[in-house]
Amino acid sequence: MTVCLLLLSVVALTAAVPVPRALTRAAWPEREPVVGLWVWQCLVATVLLCCLTALALGAAAVFGTVRTQLFAPAPPAVTAAYNLSAAPAWAVALFVLLASGAAWTTAMLARELVEARRRRARARAHLRERAPELPAGLPPARGPLLVLEDEYPDAWWMPGSRPQLVVTTGALHRLTDHQLDAVLTHERGHARARHDWLLHLSSALATGFPRVPLFAHFCDQTHRLVELAADDTASRRCGHLTTALALIELNQHRGVLSCASSNRLLGERVNRLLEPSPRLDRRHRALTTALAALVPLLPLLITFAPGLTALS
């Protein structure tokens, strides 16, 4: 068991510290944001699986009841291969640390979901106040598209049990038909990929463990890559130039495209659309996706290796 715990610690530390720092310096995720998001998710899954499997082994070593239940279907040779009865003294401290981390992670995820629901409720209440009053006898609008009367051009997606795409009349007046189609396609790209859930997960982990490089970078890169992925969805349908002009028309009144603006992401998105880099070839994308999917299997392989060796 000691060897398993040490190997799990090495894999978790490698995936949590040096790999994220190298990935943030890489240029290819900007060319393939969907693949980049997949790699980040696989890294997070690897670290979480390392912690969960180490927690299970630690609990089995500390508590005889857990050991009996966990290895009940296994032959005695498998149980003996893990040598849980001779667990080191630090196994108790490791179990307490991992159990506390698991409880804290669960609390952060629950808090993020509750706060997200509250934010959506406040946003929907604000939309109901801003929405124009319909003549008496007409039912309230419950469709997927809501048009607000506002001179400022804007459009955003409201996730939830009844998702809605909100567009202001300023956007309808300022954007051409093709530009409006690009904006709607961008927002639908967020909705189809369920980017809101990915943003909730990354925010919860970064809030709960702000000093872990993986979770901090995962949050920053997720907010960046989901926008690039939605831009690619829009540009494939409507063209790079049309999508870039739609972004400019929607945001130029905010001053975020000026040199003094602190919002660098929007400027990078526009430049990326105006000067698109070539995508990775299909073989490279498939290889990267497959290798990233194999990484979370390492904790499982390390955990089950003693038992499989004993059976063989």
PDB file of C-alpha atoms in Angstrom:
ATOM      1  CA  MET A   1       0.000   0.000   0.000  1.00  0.00           C
ATOM      2  CA  THR A   2       2.864   2.363   0.765  1.00  0.00           C
ATOM      3  CA  VAL A   3       4.155   2.093  -2.798  1.00  0.00           C
ATOM      4  CA  CYS A   4       0.657   2.797  -4.156  1.00  0.00           C
ATOM      5  CA  LEU A   5       0.273   5.897  -2.012  1.00  0.00           C
ATOM      6  CA  LEU A   6       3.708   7.187  -2.998  1.00  0.00           C
ATOM      7  CA  LEU A   7       3.027   6.658  -6.703  1.00  0.00           C
ATOM      8  CA  LEU A   8      -0.381   8.336  -6.407  1.00  0.00           C
ATOM      9  CA  SER A   9       1.275  11.299  -4.684  1.00  0.00           C
ATOM     10  CA  VAL A  10       3.848  11.609  -7.469  1.00  0.00           C
ATOM     11  CA  VAL A  11       1.174  11.508 -10.191  1.00  0.00           C
ATOM     12  CA  ALA A  12      -1.022  14.029  -8.360  1.00  0.00           C
ATOM     13  CA  LEU A  13       1.838  16.466  -7.733  1.00  0.00           C
ATOM     14  CA  THR A  14       3.040  16.177 -11.340  1.00  0.00           C
ATOM     15  CA  ALA A  15      -0.451  16.839 -12.706  1.00  0.00           C
ATOM     16  CA  ALA A  16      -1.083  19.665 -10.238  1.00  0.00           C
ATOM     17  CA  VAL A  17       2.116  21.725 -10.494  1.00  0.00           C
ATOM     18  CA  PRO A  18       4.520  21.391 -13.475  1.00  0.00           C
ATOM     19  CA  VAL A  19       2.097  20.182 -16.154  1.00  0.00           C
ATOM     20  CA  PRO A  20      -0.419  23.071 -15.775  1.00  0.00           C
ATOM     21  CA  ARG A  21       2.379  25.631 -15.857  1.00  0.00           C
ATOM     22  CA  ALA A  22       3.731  24.111 -19.063  1.00  0.00           C
ATOM     23  CA  LEU A  23       0.243  23.951 -20.577  1.00  0.00           C
ATOM     24  CA  THR A  24      -0.424  27.640 -19.900  1.00  0.00           C
ATOM     25  CA  ARG A  25       2.725  28.506 -21.860  1.00  0.00           C
ATOM     26  CA  ALA A  26       1.750  26.324 -24.816  1.00  0.00           C
ATOM     27  CA  ALA A  27       0.364  28.027 -27.913  1.00  0.00           C
ATOM     28  CA  TRP A  28      -1.655  25.167 -29.383  1.00  0.00           C
ATOM     29  CA  PRO A  29      -4.731  25.448 -27.044  1.00  0.00           C
ATOM     30  CA  GLU A  30      -5.514  28.810 -28.644  1.00  0.00           C
ATOM     31  CA  ARG A  31      -5.688  27.037 -32.002  1.00  0.00           C
ATOM     32  CA  GLU A  32      -7.759  24.144 -30.619  1.00  0.00           C
ATOM     33  CA  PRO A  33      -9.697  25.443 -27.588  1.00  0.00           C
ATOM     34  CA  VAL A  34     -12.021  22.431 -27.428  1.00  0.00           C
ATOM     35  CA  VAL A  35      -9.080  20.025 -27.228  1.00  0.00           C
ATOM     36  CA  GLY A  36      -7.435  22.354 -24.717  1.00  0.00           C
ATOM     37  CA  LEU A  37     -10.514  22.254 -22.501  1.00  0.00           C
ATOM     38  CA  TRP A  38     -10.516  18.464 -22.718  1.00  0.00           C
ATOM     39  CA  VAL A  39      -6.853  18.297 -21.627  1.00  0.00           C
ATOM     40  CA  TRP A  40      -7.514  20.581 -18.651  1.00  0.00           C
ATOM     41  CA  GLN A  41     -10.494  18.459 -17.604  1.00  0.00           C
ATOM     42  CA  CYS A  42      -8.414  15.286 -17.840  1.00  0.00           C
ATOM     43  CA  LEU A  43      -5.709  16.819 -15.639  1.00  0.00           C
ATOM     44  CA  VAL A  44      -8.282  17.796 -13.023  1.00  0.00           C
ATOM     45  CA  ALA A  45      -9.854  14.329 -13.197  1.00  0.00           C
ATOM     46  CA  THR A  46      -6.410  12.774 -12.691  1.00  0.00           C
ATOM     47  CA  VAL A  47      -5.729  14.747  -9.517  1.00  0.00           C
ATOM     48  CA  LEU A  48      -9.201  14.095  -8.121  1.00  0.00           C
ATOM     49  CA  LEU A  49      -8.939  10.367  -8.863  1.00  0.00           C
ATOM     50  CA  CYS A  50      -5.532  10.243  -7.173  1.00  0.00           C
ATOM     51  CA  CYS A  51      -7.042  11.811  -4.069  1.00  0.00           C
ATOM     52  CA  LEU A  52     -10.121   9.551  -4.114  1.00  0.00           C
ATOM     53  CA  THR A  53      -8.176   6.310  -4.575  1.00  0.00           C
ATOM     54  CA  ALA A  54      -5.653   7.323  -1.896  1.00  0.00           C
ATOM     55  CA  LEU A  55      -8.569   8.181   0.391  1.00  0.00           C
ATOM     56  CA  ALA A  56     -10.103   4.741  -0.196  1.00  0.00           C
ATOM     57  CA  LEU A  57      -6.800   2.967   0.531  1.00  0.00           C
ATOM     58  CA  GLY A  58      -6.222   5.104   3.613  1.00  0.00           C
ATOM     59  CA  ALA A  59      -9.702   4.394   4.942  1.00  0.00           C
ATOM     60  CA  ALA A  60      -9.203   0.664   4.381  1.00  0.00           C
ATOM     61  CA  ALA A  61      -5.898   0.788   6.255  1.00  0.00           C
ATOM     62  CA  VAL A  62      -7.263   2.773   9.208  1.00  0.00           C
ATOM     63  CA  PHE A  63     -10.708   1.209   9.606  1.00  0.00           C
ATOM     64  CA  GLY A  64     -11.140  -2.545   9.641  1.00  0.00           C
ATOM     65  CA  THR A  65     -14.846  -2.252   8.772  1.00  0.00           C
ATOM     66  CA  VAL A  66     -14.058  -0.300   5.609  1.00  0.00           C
ATOM     67  CA  ARG A  67     -11.377  -2.839   4.721  1.00  0.00           C
ATOM     68  CA  THR A  68     -13.818  -5.717   5.123  1.00  0.00           C
ATOM     69  CA  GLN A  69     -16.489  -4.077   2.977  1.00  0.00           C
ATOM     70  CA  LEU A  70     -14.064  -2.832   0.326  1.00  0.00           C
ATOM     71  CA  PHE A  71     -12.348  -6.193  -0.173  1.00  0.00           C
ATOM     72  CA  ALA A  72     -15.346  -8.428   0.533  1.00  0.00           C
ATOM     73  CA  PRO A  73     -15.644  -9.788  -3.047  1.00  0.00           C
ATOM     74  CA  ALA A  74     -11.873 -10.239  -3.409  1.00  0.00           C
ATOM     75  CA  PRO A  75      -9.937 -13.429  -2.648  1.00  0.00           C
ATOM     76  CA  PRO A  76      -7.605 -13.384   0.387  1.00  0.00           C
ATOM     77  CA  ALA A  77      -4.549 -13.136  -1.866  1.00  0.00           C
ATOM     78  CA  VAL A  78      -5.713  -9.753  -3.171  1.00  0.00           C
ATOM     79  CA  THR A  79      -6.229  -8.389   0.342  1.00  0.00           C
ATOM     80  CA  ALA A  80      -2.806  -9.645   1.386  1.00  0.00           C
ATOM     81  CA  ALA A  81      -1.184  -7.977  -1.644  1.00  0.00           C
ATOM     82  CA  TYR A  82      -2.101  -4.533  -0.311  1.00  0.00           C
ATOM     83  CA  ASN A  83      -0.697  -5.325   3.164  1.00  0.00           C
ATOM     84  CA  LEU A  84      -3.233  -3.025   4.774  1.00  0.00           C
ATOM     85  CA  SER A  85      -2.742  -4.447   8.264  1.00  0.00           C
ATOM     86  CA  ALA A  86       0.833  -3.103   8.312  1.00  0.00           C
ATOM     87  CA  ALA A  87      -0.084   0.409   7.273  1.00  0.00           C
ATOM     88  CA  PRO A  88       2.433   3.102   8.263  1.00  0.00           C
ATOM     89  CA  ALA A  89       1.632   5.557  11.041  1.00  0.00           C
ATOM     90  CA  TRP A  90       1.368   8.444   8.597  1.00  0.00           C
ATOM     91  CA  ALA A  91      -1.551   6.699   6.867  1.00  0.00           C
ATOM     92  CA  VAL A  92      -3.879   8.062   9.569  1.00  0.00           C
ATOM     93  CA  ALA A  93      -2.680  11.629   8.984  1.00  0.00           C
ATOM     94  CA  LEU A  94      -3.001  11.168   5.218  1.00  0.00           C
ATOM     95  CA  PHE A  95      -6.531   9.822   5.604  1.00  0.00           C
ATOM     96  CA  VAL A  96      -7.576  12.801   7.754  1.00  0.00           C
ATOM     97  CA  LEU A  97      -6.018  15.229   5.277  1.00  0.00           C
ATOM     98  CA  LEU A  98      -7.689  13.636   2.250  1.00  0.00           C
ATOM     99  CA  ALA A  99     -11.047  13.292   4.004  1.00  0.00           C
ATOM    100  CA  SER A 100     -10.922  16.973   4.949  1.00  0.00           C
ATOM    101  CA  GLY A 101     -10.050  17.866   1.368  1.00  0.00           C
ATOM    102  CA  ALA A 102     -12.936  15.810   0.023  1.00  0.00           C
ATOM    103  CA  ALA A 103     -15.380  17.427   2.436  1.00  0.00           C
ATOM    104  CA  TRP A 104     -14.061  20.901   1.565  1.00  0.00           C
ATOM    105  CA  THR A 105     -14.329  20.204  -2.177  1.00  0.00           C
ATOM    106  CA  THR A 106     -17.928  19.023  -1.774  1.00  0.00           C
ATOM    107  CA  ALA A 107     -18.750  22.131   0.263  1.00  0.00           C
ATOM    108  CA  MET A 108     -17.212  24.428  -2.364  1.00  0.00           C
ATOM    109  CA  LEU A 109     -19.122  22.736  -5.181  1.00  0.00           C
ATOM    110  CA  ALA A 110     -22.379  22.979  -3.249  1.00  0.00           C
ATOM    111  CA  ARG A 111     -21.703  26.629  -2.454  1.00  0.00           C
ATOM    112  CA  GLU A 112     -20.969  27.439  -6.094  1.00  0.00           C
ATOM    113  CA  LEU A 113     -24.177  25.754  -7.258  1.00  0.00           C
ATOM    114  CA  VAL A 114     -26.280  27.553  -4.633  1.00  0.00           C
ATOM    115  CA  GLU A 115     -24.728  30.922  -5.475  1.00  0.00           C
ATOM    116  CA  ALA A 116     -25.180  30.287  -9.211  1.00  0.00           C
ATOM    117  CA  ARG A 117     -28.853  29.536  -8.659  1.00  0.00           C
ATOM    118  CA  ARG A 118     -29.229  32.732  -6.632  1.00  0.00           C
ATOM    119  CA  ARG A 119     -27.484  34.764  -9.326  1.00  0.00           C
ATOM    120  CA  ARG A 120     -29.773  33.315 -11.975  1.00  0.00           C
ATOM    121  CA  ALA A 121     -32.838  34.075  -9.856  1.00  0.00           C
ATOM    122  CA  ARG A 122     -31.718  37.693  -9.382  1.00  0.00           C
ATOM    123  CA  ALA A 123     -30.934  38.019 -13.092  1.00  0.00           C
ATOM    124  CA  ARG A 124     -34.329  36.634 -14.098  1.00  0.00           C
ATOM    125  CA  ALA A 125     -36.090  38.956 -11.659  1.00  0.00           C
ATOM    126  CA  HIS A 126     -34.163  41.872 -13.164  1.00  0.00           C
ATOM    127  CA  LEU A 127     -35.147  40.738 -16.650  1.00  0.00           C
ATOM    128  CA  ARG A 128     -38.802  40.567 -15.665  1.00  0.00           C
ATOM    129  CA  GLU A 129     -38.574  44.162 -14.462  1.00  0.00           C
ATOM    130  CA  ARG A 130     -36.932  45.307 -17.703  1.00  0.00           C
ATOM    131  CA  ALA A 131     -39.108  43.266 -20.048  1.00  0.00           C
ATOM    132  CA  PRO A 132     -41.856  45.327 -21.712  1.00  0.00           C
ATOM    133  CA  GLU A 133     -45.364  44.868 -20.375  1.00  0.00           C
ATOM    134  CA  LEU A 134     -47.659  42.961 -22.705  1.00  0.00           C
ATOM    135  CA  PRO A 135     -51.296  43.915 -23.271  1.00  0.00           C
ATOM    136  CA  ALA A 136     -53.792  42.434 -20.854  1.00  0.00           C
ATOM    137  CA  GLY A 137     -54.818  38.891 -21.723  1.00  0.00           C
ATOM    138  CA  LEU A 138     -51.565  37.904 -23.427  1.00  0.00           C
ATOM    139  CA  PRO A 139     -49.477  35.249 -21.646  1.00  0.00           C
ATOM    140  CA  PRO A 140     -45.904  36.133 -20.635  1.00  0.00           C
ATOM    141  CA  ALA A 141     -43.168  35.189 -23.064  1.00  0.00           C
ATOM    142  CA  ARG A 142     -41.544  31.873 -22.186  1.00  0.00           C
ATOM    143  CA  GLY A 143     -39.670  31.104 -25.396  1.00  0.00           C
ATOM    144  CA  PRO A 144     -35.917  30.639 -25.774  1.00  0.00           C
ATOM    145  CA  LEU A 145     -35.433  34.198 -27.092  1.00  0.00           C
ATOM    146  CA  LEU A 146     -36.132  37.359 -25.110  1.00  0.00           C
ATOM    147  CA  VAL A 147     -35.762  40.824 -26.634  1.00  0.00           C
ATOM    148  CA  LEU A 148     -35.186  43.725 -24.230  1.00  0.00           C
ATOM    149  CA  GLU A 149     -35.650  47.363 -25.144  1.00  0.00           C
ATOM    150  CA  ASP A 150     -32.259  48.936 -24.497  1.00  0.00           C
ATOM    151  CA  GLU A 151     -30.181  51.353 -26.543  1.00  0.00           C
ATOM    152  CA  TYR A 152     -26.939  49.544 -25.683  1.00  0.00           C
ATOM    153  CA  PRO A 153     -26.184  46.512 -27.866  1.00  0.00           C
ATOM    154  CA  ASP A 154     -25.835  43.341 -25.849  1.00  0.00           C
ATOM    155  CA  ALA A 155     -26.607  39.636 -25.992  1.00  0.00           C
ATOM    156  CA  TRP A 156     -26.089  36.860 -23.477  1.00  0.00           C
ATOM    157  CA  TRP A 157     -27.243  33.368 -22.618  1.00  0.00           C
ATOM    158  CA  MET A 158     -29.192  32.709 -19.417  1.00  0.00           C
ATOM    159  CA  PRO A 159     -28.626  29.077 -18.346  1.00  0.00           C
ATOM    160  CA  GLY A 160     -30.990  27.200 -16.079  1.00  0.00           C
ATOM    161  CA  SER A 161     -34.012  24.917 -16.204  1.00  0.00           C
ATOM    162  CA  ARG A 162     -35.566  27.275 -18.798  1.00  0.00           C
ATOM    163  CA  PRO A 163     -32.559  28.666 -20.680  1.00  0.00           C
ATOM    164  CA  GLN A 164     -33.068  31.877 -22.609  1.00  0.00           C
ATOM    165  CA  LEU A 165     -31.088  33.898 -25.095  1.00  0.00           C
ATOM    166  CA  VAL A 166     -31.407  37.601 -24.298  1.00  0.00           C
ATOM    167  CA  VAL A 167     -30.852  40.240 -26.984  1.00  0.00           C
ATOM    168  CA  THR A 168     -31.331  43.977 -26.665  1.00  0.00           C
ATOM    169  CA  THR A 169     -32.969  46.173 -29.283  1.00  0.00           C
ATOM    170  CA  GLY A 170     -29.677  48.074 -29.500  1.00  0.00           C
ATOM    171  CA  ALA A 171     -28.025  44.912 -30.781  1.00  0.00           C
ATOM    172  CA  LEU A 172     -30.836  44.363 -33.286  1.00  0.00           C
ATOM    173  CA  HIS A 173     -30.427  47.906 -34.614  1.00  0.00           C
ATOM    174  CA  ARG A 174     -26.630  47.965 -34.728  1.00  0.00           C
ATOM    175  CA  LEU A 175     -25.826  44.486 -36.022  1.00  0.00           C
ATOM    176  CA  THR A 176     -26.415  43.269 -39.535  1.00  0.00           C
ATOM    177  CA  ASP A 177     -28.318  40.042 -40.085  1.00  0.00           C
ATOM    178  CA  HIS A 178     -25.102  38.043 -40.517  1.00  0.00           C
ATOM    179  CA  GLN A 179     -23.501  39.629 -37.459  1.00  0.00           C
ATOM    180  CA  LEU A 180     -26.588  38.898 -35.369  1.00  0.00           C
ATOM    181  CA  ASP A 181     -26.493  35.309 -36.589  1.00  0.00           C
ATOM    182  CA  ALA A 182     -22.858  35.102 -35.476  1.00  0.00           C
ATOM    183  CA  VAL A 183     -23.739  36.403 -31.995  1.00  0.00           C
ATOM    184  CA  LEU A 184     -26.631  33.963 -31.625  1.00  0.00           C
ATOM    185  CA  THR A 185     -24.467  31.074 -32.842  1.00  0.00           C
ATOM    186  CA  HIS A 186     -21.765  32.047 -30.328  1.00  0.00           C
ATOM    187  CA  GLU A 187     -24.237  31.957 -27.448  1.00  0.00           C
ATOM    188  CA  ARG A 188     -25.810  28.722 -28.649  1.00  0.00           C
ATOM    189  CA  GLY A 189     -22.313  27.234 -28.719  1.00  0.00           C
ATOM    190  CA  HIS A 190     -21.996  27.986 -24.993  1.00  0.00           C
ATOM    191  CA  ALA A 191     -25.378  26.396 -24.350  1.00  0.00           C
ATOM    192  CA  ARG A 192     -24.789  23.211 -26.371  1.00  0.00           C
ATOM    193  CA  ALA A 193     -21.398  22.570 -24.742  1.00  0.00           C
ATOM    194  CA  ARG A 194     -22.801  23.318 -21.265  1.00  0.00           C
ATOM    195  CA  HIS A 195     -19.968  25.702 -20.570  1.00  0.00           C
ATOM    196  CA  ASP A 196     -21.817  27.010 -17.514  1.00  0.00           C
ATOM    197  CA  TRP A 197     -21.222  23.719 -15.666  1.00  0.00           C
ATOM    198  CA  LEU A 198     -17.544  23.773 -16.579  1.00  0.00           C
ATOM    199  CA  LEU A 199     -17.248  27.351 -15.316  1.00  0.00           C
ATOM    200  CA  HIS A 200     -18.977  26.419 -12.043  1.00  0.00           C
ATOM    201  CA  LEU A 201     -16.591  23.506 -11.497  1.00  0.00           C
ATOM    202  CA  SER A 202     -13.464  25.542 -12.227  1.00  0.00           C
ATOM    203  CA  SER A 203     -14.613  28.429 -10.025  1.00  0.00           C
ATOM    204  CA  ALA A 204     -15.430  26.103  -7.119  1.00  0.00           C
ATOM    205  CA  LEU A 205     -12.033  24.376  -7.249  1.00  0.00           C
ATOM    206  CA  ALA A 206     -10.134  27.659  -7.593  1.00  0.00           C
ATOM    207  CA  THR A 207     -12.065  29.174  -4.676  1.00  0.00           C
ATOM    208  CA  GLY A 208     -11.563  26.142  -2.469  1.00  0.00           C
ATOM    209  CA  PHE A 209      -7.872  25.606  -3.295  1.00  0.00           C
ATOM    210  CA  PRO A 210      -6.488  28.934  -4.551  1.00  0.00           C
ATOM    211  CA  ARG A 211      -2.845  27.912  -3.938  1.00  0.00           C
ATOM    212  CA  VAL A 212      -3.007  24.783  -6.088  1.00  0.00           C
ATOM    213  CA  PRO A 213      -1.593  25.804  -9.493  1.00  0.00           C
ATOM    214  CA  LEU A 214      -3.757  23.339 -11.425  1.00  0.00           C
ATOM    215  CA  PHE A 215      -7.045  24.662 -10.072  1.00  0.00           C
ATOM    216  CA  ALA A 216      -6.028  28.330 -10.393  1.00  0.00           C
ATOM    217  CA  HIS A 217      -4.890  27.868 -14.008  1.00  0.00           C
ATOM    218  CA  PHE A 218      -7.898  25.658 -14.766  1.00  0.00           C
ATOM    219  CA  CYS A 219     -10.244  28.474 -13.748  1.00  0.00           C
ATOM    220  CA  ASP A 220      -8.405  31.132 -15.759  1.00  0.00           C
ATOM    221  CA  GLN A 221      -7.993  28.981 -18.853  1.00  0.00           C
ATOM    222  CA  THR A 222     -11.579  27.710 -18.755  1.00  0.00           C
ATOM    223  CA  HIS A 223     -12.979  31.255 -18.815  1.00  0.00           C
ATOM    224  CA  ARG A 224     -10.682  32.007 -21.752  1.00  0.00           C
ATOM    225  CA  LEU A 225     -11.049  28.814 -23.776  1.00  0.00           C
ATOM    226  CA  VAL A 226     -14.852  28.605 -23.603  1.00  0.00           C
ATOM    227  CA  GLU A 227     -15.024  32.008 -25.300  1.00  0.00           C
ATOM    228  CA  LEU A 228     -12.532  30.954 -27.968  1.00  0.00           C
ATOM    229  CA  ALA A 229     -14.467  27.728 -28.551  1.00  0.00           C
ATOM    230  CA  ALA A 230     -17.745  29.640 -28.946  1.00  0.00           C
ATOM    231  CA  ASP A 231     -16.001  32.096 -31.306  1.00  0.00           C
ATOM    232  CA  ASP A 232     -14.875  29.155 -33.435  1.00  0.00           C
ATOM    233  CA  THR A 233     -18.434  27.819 -33.533  1.00  0.00           C
ATOM    234  CA  ALA A 234     -19.675  31.181 -34.780  1.00  0.00           C
ATOM    235  CA  SER A 235     -16.840  31.702 -37.261  1.00  0.00           C
ATOM    236  CA  ARG A 236     -17.343  28.280 -38.853  1.00  0.00           C
ATOM    237  CA  ARG A 237     -20.952  29.217 -39.576  1.00  0.00           C
ATOM    238  CA  CYS A 238     -20.707  32.938 -40.315  1.00  0.00           C
ATOM    239  CA  GLY A 239     -17.040  33.597 -41.088  1.00  0.00           C
ATOM    240  CA  HIS A 240     -14.145  35.039 -39.089  1.00  0.00           C
ATOM    241  CA  LEU A 241     -14.602  38.635 -40.267  1.00  0.00           C
ATOM    242  CA  THR A 242     -18.325  38.715 -39.547  1.00  0.00           C
ATOM    243  CA  THR A 243     -17.813  37.293 -36.052  1.00  0.00           C
ATOM    244  CA  ALA A 244     -15.023  39.784 -35.307  1.00  0.00           C
ATOM    245  CA  LEU A 245     -17.137  42.732 -36.491  1.00  0.00           C
ATOM    246  CA  ALA A 246     -20.042  41.504 -34.355  1.00  0.00           C
ATOM    247  CA  LEU A 247     -17.779  41.439 -31.281  1.00  0.00           C
ATOM    248  CA  ILE A 248     -16.568  44.952 -32.045  1.00  0.00           C
ATOM    249  CA  GLU A 249     -20.080  46.318 -32.553  1.00  0.00           C
ATOM    250  CA  LEU A 250     -21.298  44.769 -29.302  1.00  0.00           C
ATOM    251  CA  ASN A 251     -18.425  46.021 -27.165  1.00  0.00           C
ATOM    252  CA  GLN A 252     -17.034  49.245 -28.597  1.00  0.00           C
ATOM    253  CA  HIS A 253     -19.354  51.408 -26.447  1.00  0.00           C
ATOM    254  CA  ARG A 254     -17.816  49.841 -23.309  1.00  0.00           C
ATOM    255  CA  GLY A 255     -14.323  50.976 -24.241  1.00  0.00           C
ATOM    256  CA  VAL A 256     -12.949  47.464 -23.775  1.00  0.00           C
ATOM    257  CA  LEU A 257     -11.177  47.576 -27.141  1.00  0.00           C
ATOM    258  CA  SER A 258      -9.089  50.607 -26.254  1.00  0.00           C
ATOM    259  CA  CYS A 259      -5.405  50.348 -25.363  1.00  0.00           C
ATOM    260  CA  ALA A 260      -6.147  51.447 -21.790  1.00  0.00           C
ATOM    261  CA  SER A 261      -8.715  48.719 -21.219  1.00  0.00           C
ATOM    262  CA  SER A 262      -7.973  45.997 -18.670  1.00  0.00           C
ATOM    263  CA  ASN A 263     -10.093  43.506 -20.624  1.00  0.00           C
ATOM    264  CA  ARG A 264      -7.359  41.958 -22.757  1.00  0.00           C
ATOM    265  CA  LEU A 265      -9.316  38.835 -23.642  1.00  0.00           C
ATOM    266  CA  LEU A 266     -11.732  40.613 -25.972  1.00  0.00           C
ATOM    267  CA  GLY A 267      -8.907  42.232 -27.901  1.00  0.00           C
ATOM    268  CA  GLU A 268      -7.163  38.875 -28.202  1.00  0.00           C
ATOM    269  CA  ARG A 269     -10.384  37.290 -29.443  1.00  0.00           C
ATOM    270  CA  VAL A 270     -10.814  39.945 -32.134  1.00  0.00           C
ATOM    271  CA  ASN A 271      -7.180  39.658 -33.264  1.00  0.00           C
ATOM    272  CA  ARG A 272      -7.487  35.875 -33.313  1.00  0.00           C
ATOM    273  CA  LEU A 273     -10.546  36.104 -35.574  1.00  0.00           C
ATOM    274  CA  LEU A 274      -8.981  38.669 -37.883  1.00  0.00           C
ATOM    275  CA  GLU A 275      -5.723  36.709 -38.174  1.00  0.00           C
ATOM    276  CA  PRO A 276      -6.789  33.078 -37.650  1.00  0.00           C
ATOM    277  CA  SER A 277      -4.044  30.523 -37.110  1.00  0.00           C
ATOM    278  CA  PRO A 278      -4.307  27.177 -38.882  1.00  0.00           C
ATOM    279  CA  ARG A 279      -5.930  24.394 -36.879  1.00  0.00           C
ATOM    280  CA  LEU A 280      -4.009  21.333 -35.820  1.00  0.00           C
ATOM    281  CA  ASP A 281      -4.290  18.467 -38.259  1.00  0.00           C
ATOM    282  CA  ARG A 282      -6.835  15.744 -37.526  1.00  0.00           C
ATOM    283  CA  ARG A 283      -4.184  13.202 -36.527  1.00  0.00           C
ATOM    284  CA  HIS A 284      -2.635  15.594 -34.005  1.00  0.00           C
ATOM    285  CA  ARG A 285      -6.059  16.410 -32.516  1.00  0.00           C
ATOM    286  CA  ALA A 286      -7.002  12.744 -32.225  1.00  0.00           C
ATOM    287  CA  LEU A 287      -3.646  11.816 -30.656  1.00  0.00           C
ATOM    288  CA  THR A 288      -3.812  14.636 -28.105  1.00  0.00           C
ATOM    289  CA  THR A 289      -7.388  13.754 -27.182  1.00  0.00           C
ATOM    290  CA  ALA A 290      -6.572  10.064 -26.776  1.00  0.00           C
ATOM    291  CA  LEU A 291      -3.428  10.657 -24.703  1.00  0.00           C
ATOM    292  CA  ALA A 292      -5.276  13.083 -22.429  1.00  0.00           C
ATOM    293  CA  ALA A 293      -8.051  10.525 -21.921  1.00  0.00           C
ATOM    294  CA  LEU A 294      -5.482   7.909 -20.860  1.00  0.00           C
ATOM    295  CA  VAL A 295      -3.930  10.089 -18.135  1.00  0.00           C
ATOM    296  CA  PRO A 296      -6.842   9.720 -15.638  1.00  0.00           C
ATOM    297  CA  LEU A 297      -6.425   5.942 -15.941  1.00  0.00           C
ATOM    298  CA  LEU A 298      -3.018   6.145 -14.206  1.00  0.00           C
ATOM    299  CA  PRO A 299      -4.463   6.419 -10.661  1.00  0.00           C
ATOM    300  CA  LEU A 300      -6.762   3.477 -11.331  1.00  0.00           C
ATOM    301  CA  LEU A 301      -3.894   1.397 -12.751  1.00  0.00           C
ATOM    302  CA  ILE A 302      -1.694   2.178  -9.735  1.00  0.00           C
ATOM    303  CA  THR A 303      -4.503   1.326  -7.318  1.00  0.00           C
ATOM    304  CA  PHE A 304      -5.530  -1.958  -8.913  1.00  0.00           C
ATOM    305  CA  ALA A 305      -2.019  -3.123  -9.862  1.00  0.00           C
ATOM    306  CA  PRO A 306      -1.312  -5.078  -6.632  1.00  0.00           C
ATOM    307  CA  GLY A 307      -4.628  -6.876  -6.798  1.00  0.00           C
ATOM    308  CA  LEU A 308      -4.252  -7.721 -10.486  1.00  0.00           C
ATOM    309  CA  THR A 309      -0.697  -8.955  -9.868  1.00  0.00           C
ATOM    310  CA  ALA A 310      -1.926 -11.214  -7.074  1.00  0.00           C
ATOM    311  CA  LEU A 311      -4.649 -12.664  -9.281  1.00  0.00           C
ATOM    312  CA  SER A 312      -2.206 -13.399 -12.077  1.00  0.00           C
TER     313      SER A 312
END
